[in-house]
């Protein structure tokens, strides 16, 4: 199952793509976000070109795992993506992914690369936790019902 990892930011959106089998995630790029509409259009093109089946968005939860203003913003963007792409969206807690991404990169000023690596971490978390396989099973069940 091909998946697209998305690290949403008000200025940039980091992207990562899984391999076609959905086993590992690779950082792809970061796109500039001027408006949600433009970002969604760009992601729709990518979803179709790469035959993405599921979107994985990082959700910035609060310290106790509770929703935050930022997580509500991500959910609104995710709903727009789901409508525009007709693809399911999974949300994965992205707590500390930017910190982890910065630690993986020697050049801490490489913001666009950091955003793509953060998206990679989000997507790999979903893969490692079996969330893509779970979602794939639900999609197959829904299609055959």
JSON list of N, CA, C and O in Angstrom, two decimals, residues 8-28:
[
{"chain": "A", "resi": 8, "resn": "UNK", "atom": "N", "xyz": [2.37, 18.72, 8.41]},
{"chain": "A", "resi": 8, "resn": "UNK", "atom": "CA", "xyz": [1.74, 20.00, 8.09]},
{"chain": "A", "resi": 8, "resn": "UNK", "atom": "C", "xyz": [2.37, 21.13, 8.89]},
{"chain": "A", "resi": 8, "resn": "UNK", "atom": "O", "xyz": [2.58, 21.02, 10.09]},
{"chain": "A", "resi": 9, "resn": "UNK", "atom": "N", "xyz": [2.66, 22.20, 8.19]},
{"chain": "A", "resi": 9, "resn": "UNK", "atom": "CA", "xyz": [3.13, 23.43, 8.82]},
{"chain": "A", "resi": 9, "resn": "UNK", "atom": "C", "xyz": [2.50, 24.61, 8.12]},
{"chain": "A", "resi": 9, "resn": "UNK", "atom": "O", "xyz": [2.10, 24.51, 6.96]},
{"chain": "A", "resi": 10, "resn": "UNK", "atom": "N", "xyz": [2.39, 25.71, 8.81]},
{"chain": "A", "resi": 10, "resn": "UNK", "atom": "CA", "xyz": [1.77, 26.90, 8.21]},
{"chain": "A", "resi": 10, "resn": "UNK", "atom": "C", "xyz": [2.60, 27.46, 7.06]},
{"chain": "A", "resi": 10, "resn": "UNK", "atom": "O", "xyz": [2.04, 28.01, 6.12]},
{"chain": "A", "resi": 11, "resn": "UNK", "atom": "N", "xyz": [3.92, 27.30, 7.12]},
{"chain": "A", "resi": 11, "resn": "UNK", "atom": "CA", "xyz": [4.78, 27.80, 6.03]},
{"chain": "A", "resi": 11, "resn": "UNK", "atom": "C", "xyz": [5.19, 26.71, 5.05]},
{"chain": "A", "resi": 11, "resn": "UNK", "atom": "O", "xyz": [5.30, 26.95, 3.86]},
{"chain": "A", "resi": 12, "resn": "UNK", "atom": "N", "xyz": [5.49, 25.52, 5.57]},
{"chain": "A", "resi": 12, "resn": "UNK", "atom": "CA", "xyz": [5.94, 24.41, 4.73]},
{"chain": "A", "resi": 12, "resn": "UNK", "atom": "C", "xyz": [5.23, 23.14, 5.15]},
{"chain": "A", "resi": 12, "resn": "UNK", "atom": "O", "xyz": [4.88, 22.96, 6.31]},
{"chain": "A", "resi": 13, "resn": "UNK", "atom": "N", "xyz": [5.09, 22.25, 4.17]},
{"chain": "A", "resi": 13, "resn": "UNK", "atom": "CA", "xyz": [4.52, 20.93, 4.43]},
{"chain": "A", "resi": 13, "resn": "UNK", "atom": "C", "xyz": [5.56, 19.90, 4.01]},
{"chain": "A", "resi": 13, "resn": "UNK", "atom": "O", "xyz": [5.92, 19.81, 2.83]},
{"chain": "A", "resi": 14, "resn": "UNK", "atom": "N", "xyz": [6.05, 19.15, 4.99]},
{"chain": "A", "resi": 14, "resn": "UNK", "atom": "CA", "xyz": [7.03, 18.11, 4.71]},
{"chain": "A", "resi": 14, "resn": "UNK", "atom": "C", "xyz": [6.32, 16.87, 4.19]},
{"chain": "A", "resi": 14, "resn": "UNK", "atom": "O", "xyz": [5.24, 16.52, 4.65]},
{"chain": "A", "resi": 15, "resn": "UNK", "atom": "N", "xyz": [6.95, 16.20, 3.21]},
{"chain": "A", "resi": 15, "resn": "UNK", "atom": "CA", "xyz": [6.35, 15.03, 2.59]},
{"chain": "A", "resi": 15, "resn": "UNK", "atom": "C", "xyz": [7.33, 13.85, 2.60]},
{"chain": "A", "resi": 15, "resn": "UNK", "atom": "O", "xyz": [8.53, 14.03, 2.42]},
{"chain": "A", "resi": 16, "resn": "UNK", "atom": "N", "xyz": [6.78, 12.68, 2.79]},
{"chain": "A", "resi": 16, "resn": "UNK", "atom": "CA", "xyz": [7.54, 11.44, 2.70]},
{"chain": "A", "resi": 16, "resn": "UNK", "atom": "C", "xyz": [6.66, 10.43, 1.98]},
{"chain": "A", "resi": 16, "resn": "UNK", "atom": "O", "xyz": [5.44, 10.50, 2.04]},
{"chain": "A", "resi": 17, "resn": "UNK", "atom": "N", "xyz": [7.29, 9.49, 1.29]},
{"chain": "A", "resi": 17, "resn": "UNK", "atom": "CA", "xyz": [6.56, 8.48, 0.53]},
{"chain": "A", "resi": 17, "resn": "UNK", "atom": "C", "xyz": [7.01, 7.10, 0.95]},
{"chain": "A", "resi": 17, "resn": "UNK", "atom": "O", "xyz": [8.20, 6.88, 1.17]},
{"chain": "A", "resi": 18, "resn": "UNK", "atom": "N", "xyz": [6.06, 6.21, 1.06]},
{"chain": "A", "resi": 18, "resn": "UNK", "atom": "CA", "xyz": [6.44, 4.83, 1.35]},
{"chain": "A", "resi": 18, "resn": "UNK", "atom": "C", "xyz": [6.85, 4.14, 0.06]},
{"chain": "A", "resi": 18, "resn": "UNK", "atom": "O", "xyz": [6.52, 4.60, -1.04]},
{"chain": "A", "resi": 19, "resn": "UNK", "atom": "N", "xyz": [7.54, 3.03, 0.20]},
{"chain": "A", "resi": 19, "resn": "UNK", "atom": "CA", "xyz": [7.81, 2.20, -0.97]},
{"chain": "A", "resi": 19, "resn": "UNK", "atom": "C", "xyz": [6.47, 1.59, -1.39]},
{"chain": "A", "resi": 19, "resn": "UNK", "atom": "O", "xyz": [5.51, 1.62, -0.63]},
{"chain": "A", "resi": 20, "resn": "UNK", "atom": "N", "xyz": [6.37, 1.04, -2.60]},
{"chain": "A", "resi": 20, "resn": "UNK", "atom": "CA", "xyz": [5.08, 0.50, -3.05]},
{"chain": "A", "resi": 20, "resn": "UNK", "atom": "C", "xyz": [4.49, -0.57, -2.14]},
{"chain": "A", "resi": 20, "resn": "UNK", "atom": "O", "xyz": [3.28, -0.72, -2.04]},
{"chain": "A", "resi": 21, "resn": "UNK", "atom": "N", "xyz": [5.33, -1.33, -1.46]},
{"chain": "A", "resi": 21, "resn": "UNK", "atom": "CA", "xyz": [4.84, -2.38, -0.56]},
{"chain": "A", "resi": 21, "resn": "UNK", "atom": "C", "xyz": [4.44, -1.83, 0.80]},
{"chain": "A", "resi": 21, "resn": "UNK", "atom": "O", "xyz": [3.86, -2.55, 1.62]},
{"chain": "A", "resi": 22, "resn": "UNK", "atom": "N", "xyz": [4.74, -0.56, 1.07]},
{"chain": "A", "resi": 22, "resn": "UNK", "atom": "CA", "xyz": [4.37, 0.04, 2.35]},
{"chain": "A", "resi": 22, "resn": "UNK", "atom": "C", "xyz": [5.20, -0.43, 3.52]},
{"chain": "A", "resi": 22, "resn": "UNK", "atom": "O", "xyz": [4.71, -0.49, 4.64]},
{"chain": "A", "resi": 23, "resn": "UNK", "atom": "N", "xyz": [6.48, -0.75, 3.28]},
{"chain": "A", "resi": 23, "resn": "UNK", "atom": "CA", "xyz": [7.34, -1.25, 4.36]},
{"chain": "A", "resi": 23, "resn": "UNK", "atom": "C", "xyz": [8.24, -0.19, 4.98]},
{"chain": "A", "resi": 23, "resn": "UNK", "atom": "O", "xyz": [8.61, -0.30, 6.13]},
{"chain": "A", "resi": 24, "resn": "UNK", "atom": "N", "xyz": [8.65, 0.80, 4.17]},
{"chain": "A", "resi": 24, "resn": "UNK", "atom": "CA", "xyz": [9.52, 1.83, 4.72]},
{"chain": "A", "resi": 24, "resn": "UNK", "atom": "C", "xyz": [9.21, 3.17, 4.09]},
{"chain": "A", "resi": 24, "resn": "UNK", "atom": "O", "xyz": [8.64, 3.24, 3.00]},
{"chain": "A", "resi": 25, "resn": "UNK", "atom": "N", "xyz": [9.58, 4.21, 4.80]},
{"chain": "A", "resi": 25, "resn": "UNK", "atom": "CA", "xyz": [9.30, 5.58, 4.36]},
{"chain": "A", "resi": 25, "resn": "UNK", "atom": "C", "xyz": [10.59, 6.29, 3.99]},
{"chain": "A", "resi": 25, "resn": "UNK", "atom": "O", "xyz": [11.62, 6.10, 4.63]},
{"chain": "A", "resi": 26, "resn": "UNK", "atom": "N", "xyz": [10.51, 7.10, 2.96]},
{"chain": "A", "resi": 26, "resn": "UNK", "atom": "CA", "xyz": [11.65, 7.90, 2.52]},
{"chain": "A", "resi": 26, "resn": "UNK", "atom": "C", "xyz": [11.23, 9.36, 2.46]},
{"chain": "A", "resi": 26, "resn": "UNK", "atom": "O", "xyz": [10.14, 9.67, 1.97]},
{"chain": "A", "resi": 27, "resn": "UNK", "atom": "N", "xyz": [12.10, 10.26, 2.96]},
{"chain": "A", "resi": 27, "resn": "UNK", "atom": "CA", "xyz": [11.76, 11.68, 2.85]},
{"chain": "A", "resi": 27, "resn": "UNK", "atom": "C", "xyz": [11.69, 12.07, 1.38]},
{"chain": "A", "resi": 27, "resn": "UNK", "atom": "O", "xyz": [12.47, 11.57, 0.57]},
{"chain": "A", "resi": 28, "resn": "UNK", "atom": "N", "xyz": [10.75, 12.93, 1.03]},
{"chain": "A", "resi": 28, "resn": "UNK", "atom": "CA", "xyz": [10.59, 13.31, -0.36]},
{"chain": "A", "resi": 28, "resn": "UNK", "atom": "C", "xyz": [10.95, 14.77, -0.59]},
{"chain": "A", "resi": 28, "resn": "UNK", "atom": "O", "xyz": [11.88, 15.08, -1.30]}
]
